[in-house]
Every structure is written in structure tokens, then in C-alpha cells.
PDB file of C-alpha atoms in Angstrom:
ATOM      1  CA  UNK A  24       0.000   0.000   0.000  1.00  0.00           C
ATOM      2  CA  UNK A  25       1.170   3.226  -1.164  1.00  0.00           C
ATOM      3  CA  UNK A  26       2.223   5.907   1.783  1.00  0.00           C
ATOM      4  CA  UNK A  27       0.960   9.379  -0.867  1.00  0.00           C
ATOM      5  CA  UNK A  28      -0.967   8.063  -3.644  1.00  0.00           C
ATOM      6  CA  UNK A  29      -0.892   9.751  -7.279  1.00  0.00           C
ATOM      7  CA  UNK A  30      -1.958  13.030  -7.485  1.00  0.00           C
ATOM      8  CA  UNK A  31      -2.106  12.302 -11.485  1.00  0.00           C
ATOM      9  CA  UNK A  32      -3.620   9.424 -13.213  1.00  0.00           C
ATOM     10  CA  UNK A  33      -0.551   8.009 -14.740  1.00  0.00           C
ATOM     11  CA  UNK A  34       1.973   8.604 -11.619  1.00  0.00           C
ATOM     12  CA  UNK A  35       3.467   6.736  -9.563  1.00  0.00           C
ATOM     13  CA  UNK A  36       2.630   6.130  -5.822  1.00  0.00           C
ATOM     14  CA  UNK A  37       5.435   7.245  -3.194  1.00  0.00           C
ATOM     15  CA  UNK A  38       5.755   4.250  -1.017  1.00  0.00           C
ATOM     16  CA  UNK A  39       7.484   4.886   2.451  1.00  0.00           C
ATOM     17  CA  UNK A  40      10.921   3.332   1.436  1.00  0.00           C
ATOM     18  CA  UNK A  41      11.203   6.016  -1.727  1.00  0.00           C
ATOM     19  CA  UNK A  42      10.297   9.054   0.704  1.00  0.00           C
ATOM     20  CA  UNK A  43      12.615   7.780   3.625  1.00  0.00           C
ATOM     21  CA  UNK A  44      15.183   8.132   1.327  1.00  0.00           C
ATOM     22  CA  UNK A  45      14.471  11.744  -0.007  1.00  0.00           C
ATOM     23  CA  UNK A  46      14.041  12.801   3.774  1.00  0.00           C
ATOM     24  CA  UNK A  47      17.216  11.455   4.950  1.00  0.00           C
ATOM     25  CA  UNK A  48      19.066  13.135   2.044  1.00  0.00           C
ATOM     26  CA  UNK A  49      17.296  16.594   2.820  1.00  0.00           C
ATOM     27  CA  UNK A  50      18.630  16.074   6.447  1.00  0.00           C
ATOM     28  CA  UNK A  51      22.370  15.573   5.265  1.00  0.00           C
ATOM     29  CA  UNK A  52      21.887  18.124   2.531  1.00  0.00           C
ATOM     30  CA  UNK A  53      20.070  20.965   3.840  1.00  0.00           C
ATOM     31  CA  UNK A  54      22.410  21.674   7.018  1.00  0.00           C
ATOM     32  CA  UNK A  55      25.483  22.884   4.823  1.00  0.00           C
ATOM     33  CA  UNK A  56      23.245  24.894   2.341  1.00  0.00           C
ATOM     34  CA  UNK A  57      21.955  26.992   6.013  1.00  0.00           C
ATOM     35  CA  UNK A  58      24.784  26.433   7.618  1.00  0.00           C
ATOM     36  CA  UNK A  59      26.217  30.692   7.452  1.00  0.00           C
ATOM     37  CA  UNK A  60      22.516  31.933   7.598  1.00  0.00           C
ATOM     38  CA  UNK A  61      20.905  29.471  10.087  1.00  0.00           C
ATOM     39  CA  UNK A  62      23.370  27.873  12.422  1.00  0.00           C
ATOM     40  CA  UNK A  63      21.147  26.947  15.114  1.00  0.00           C
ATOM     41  CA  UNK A  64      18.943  25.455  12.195  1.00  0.00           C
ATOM     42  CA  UNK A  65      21.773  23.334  10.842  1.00  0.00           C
ATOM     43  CA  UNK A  66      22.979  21.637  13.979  1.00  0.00           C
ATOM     44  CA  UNK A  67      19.051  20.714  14.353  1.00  0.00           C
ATOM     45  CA  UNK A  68      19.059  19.345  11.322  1.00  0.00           C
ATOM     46  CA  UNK A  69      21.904  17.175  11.402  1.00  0.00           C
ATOM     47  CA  UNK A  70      20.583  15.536  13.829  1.00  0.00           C
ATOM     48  CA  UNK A  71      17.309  14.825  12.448  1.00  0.00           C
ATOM     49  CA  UNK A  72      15.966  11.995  10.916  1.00  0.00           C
ATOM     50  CA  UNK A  73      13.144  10.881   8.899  1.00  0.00           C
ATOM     51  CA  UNK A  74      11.238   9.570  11.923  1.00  0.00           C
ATOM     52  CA  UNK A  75      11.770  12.743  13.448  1.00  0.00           C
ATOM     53  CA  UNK A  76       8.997  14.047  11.352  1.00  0.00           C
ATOM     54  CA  UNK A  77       6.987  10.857  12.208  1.00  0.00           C
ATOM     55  CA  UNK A  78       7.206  11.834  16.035  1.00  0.00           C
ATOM     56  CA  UNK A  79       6.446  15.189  14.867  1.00  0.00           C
ATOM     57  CA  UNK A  80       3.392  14.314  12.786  1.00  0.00           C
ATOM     58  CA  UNK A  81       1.784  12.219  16.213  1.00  0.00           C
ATOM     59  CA  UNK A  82       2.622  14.692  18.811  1.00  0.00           C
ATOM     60  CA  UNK A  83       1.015  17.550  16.948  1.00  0.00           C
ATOM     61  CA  UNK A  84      -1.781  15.451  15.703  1.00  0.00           C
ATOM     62  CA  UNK A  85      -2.470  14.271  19.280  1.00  0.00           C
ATOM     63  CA  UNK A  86      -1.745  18.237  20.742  1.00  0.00           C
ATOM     64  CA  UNK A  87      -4.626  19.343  18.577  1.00  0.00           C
ATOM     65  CA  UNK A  88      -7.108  16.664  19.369  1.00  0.00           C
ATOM     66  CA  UNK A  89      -6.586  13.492  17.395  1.00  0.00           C
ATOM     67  CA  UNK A  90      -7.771  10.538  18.712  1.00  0.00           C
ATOM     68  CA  UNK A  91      -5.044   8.195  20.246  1.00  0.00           C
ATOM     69  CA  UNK A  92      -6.682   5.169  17.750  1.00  0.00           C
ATOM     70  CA  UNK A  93      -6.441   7.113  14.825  1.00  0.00           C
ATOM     71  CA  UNK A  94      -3.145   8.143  15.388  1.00  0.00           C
ATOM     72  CA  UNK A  95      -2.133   4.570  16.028  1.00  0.00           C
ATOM     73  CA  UNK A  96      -3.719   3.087  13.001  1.00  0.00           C
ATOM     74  CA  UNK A  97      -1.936   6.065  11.130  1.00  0.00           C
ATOM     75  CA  UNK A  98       1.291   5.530  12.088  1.00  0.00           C
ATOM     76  CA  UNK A  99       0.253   1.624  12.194  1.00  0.00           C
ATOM     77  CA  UNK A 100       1.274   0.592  15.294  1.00  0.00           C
ATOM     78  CA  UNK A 101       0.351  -2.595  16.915  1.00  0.00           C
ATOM     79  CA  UNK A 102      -0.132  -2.011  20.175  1.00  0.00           C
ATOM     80  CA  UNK A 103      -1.547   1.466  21.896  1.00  0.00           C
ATOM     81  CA  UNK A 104       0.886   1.747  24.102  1.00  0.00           C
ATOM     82  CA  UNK A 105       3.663   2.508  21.729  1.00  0.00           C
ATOM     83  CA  UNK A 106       1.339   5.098  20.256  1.00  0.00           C
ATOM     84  CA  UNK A 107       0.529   7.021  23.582  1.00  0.00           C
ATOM     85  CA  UNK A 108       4.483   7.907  24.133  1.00  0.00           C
ATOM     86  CA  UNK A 109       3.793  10.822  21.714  1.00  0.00           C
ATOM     87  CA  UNK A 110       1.849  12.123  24.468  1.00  0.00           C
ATOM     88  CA  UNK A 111       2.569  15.093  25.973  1.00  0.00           C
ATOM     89  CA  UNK A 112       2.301  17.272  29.304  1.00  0.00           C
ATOM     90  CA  UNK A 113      -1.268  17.619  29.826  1.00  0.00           C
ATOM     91  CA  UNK A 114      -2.228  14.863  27.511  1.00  0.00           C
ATOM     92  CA  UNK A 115      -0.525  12.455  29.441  1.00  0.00           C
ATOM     93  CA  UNK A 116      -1.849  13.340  32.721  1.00  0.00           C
ATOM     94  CA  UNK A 117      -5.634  13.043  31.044  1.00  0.00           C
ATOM     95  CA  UNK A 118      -4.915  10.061  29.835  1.00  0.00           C
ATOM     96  CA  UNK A 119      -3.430   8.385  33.051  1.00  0.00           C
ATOM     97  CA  UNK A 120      -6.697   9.739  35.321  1.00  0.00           C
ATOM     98  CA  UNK A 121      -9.078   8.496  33.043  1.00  0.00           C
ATOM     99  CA  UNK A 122      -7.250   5.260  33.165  1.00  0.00           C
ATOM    100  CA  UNK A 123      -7.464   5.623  37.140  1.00  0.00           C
ATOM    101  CA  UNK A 124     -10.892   6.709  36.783  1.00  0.00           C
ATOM    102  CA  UNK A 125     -12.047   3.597  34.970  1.00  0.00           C
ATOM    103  CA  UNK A 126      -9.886   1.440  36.846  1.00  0.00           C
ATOM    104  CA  UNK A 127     -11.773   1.865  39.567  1.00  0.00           C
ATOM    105  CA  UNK A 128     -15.952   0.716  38.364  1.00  0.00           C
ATOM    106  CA  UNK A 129     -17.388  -1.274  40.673  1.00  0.00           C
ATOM    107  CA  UNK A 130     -17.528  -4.926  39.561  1.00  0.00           C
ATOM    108  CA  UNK A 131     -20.732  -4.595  37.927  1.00  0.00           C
ATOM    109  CA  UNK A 132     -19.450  -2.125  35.600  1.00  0.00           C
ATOM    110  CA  UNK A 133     -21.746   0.698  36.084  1.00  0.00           C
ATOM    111  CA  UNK A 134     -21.002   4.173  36.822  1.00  0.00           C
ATOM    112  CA  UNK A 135     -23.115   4.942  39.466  1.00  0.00           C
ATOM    113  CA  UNK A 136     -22.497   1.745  41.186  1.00  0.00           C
ATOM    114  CA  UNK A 137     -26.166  -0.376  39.703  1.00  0.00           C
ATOM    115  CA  UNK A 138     -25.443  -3.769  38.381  1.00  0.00           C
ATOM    116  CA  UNK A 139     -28.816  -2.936  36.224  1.00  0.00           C
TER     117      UNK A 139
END
């Protein structure tokens, strides 16, 4: 399955292996073009990686609202927990108290405490 499909009839899909490879290049290329003007910039840079924009894309996603599921099953990961590590600050303190909160239903699984 294509990561960007066509925006044309007759071109090609970008899978994630052929856009890895153009984002690592812009991260070792990039740096010495800014290097005079932007300093600060380059250094960053160097050090970036593609999944750097990956942990980029999730933690804003998730900052503005996102659903945790969504943003797993974007970034196609298999297990929730992996996803919720791009959770930040106040996101991670909602998340743990509603996982406290629902933690502690009564056995009968009710709210306000009815089996019914």
C-alpha cells in the first residue's frame, strides 16, 4: 500500500521506502546549504531523521485533538501503548486519570455503582 498516492492518473505512488530516502538526504543536505545563515537550524538538522517528522506528525496530531486510535492506526502501530508515548504534558496526565478513573468501576461495571 502506497504511503501518498498519485496526485495524477498516470503517476506513480510514493511508497514509504522512496520518501525515507528523499528525507534522509534533505537532512544531510540541507544543514550545509543553512549552515552561514541558520546555524542553530543546521545543527538541528543534522541531527534529524526521517522519523523525526513521524514523532512530529503524532505529537502535533495528538496536541490538537486526534484521537489516540487514529493516530495509532496512522502511524500503524500494533499495540496502543507505543502510540501514547507521543503524548505530551497535559495529555498524558488526562490520559493516566481516566485510566485511574475507569480502573476503579465497581464490579458490575456501572457508573453509578447499579449492576442494572
Amino acid at each position: 500500500m502506497p504511503l501518498i498516492a498519485s496526485l495524477d492518473a498516470g503517476g506513480a505512488d510514493i511508497e514509504s521506502t522512496w520518501l525515507w530516502r528523499v528525507l534522509r538526504r534533505f537532512f544531510l543536505l540541507v544543514p550545509h546549504a543553512i549552515q552561514d545563515e541558520r546555524p542553530a537550524t543546521a545543527e538541528k538538522l543534522r541531527r534529524a531523521c526521517p522519523h523525526w517528522k513521524r514523532h512530529t506528525h503524532a505529537s502535533h496530531a495528538l496536541a490538537r485533538g486526534a484521537e489516540l486510535l487514529m493516530v495509532r492506526d496512522n502511524l500503524r502501530h500494533a499495540s496502543i501503548s507505543t502510540t501514547s508515548t507521543y503524548l505530551h504534558s497535559d495529555e498524558v496526565q488526562r490520559a493516566r486519570q481516566f485510566d485511574q478513573a475507569f480502573r476503579q468501576l465497581p464490579s458490575g461495571g456501572s457508573l453509578t455503582g447499579d449492576a442494572s
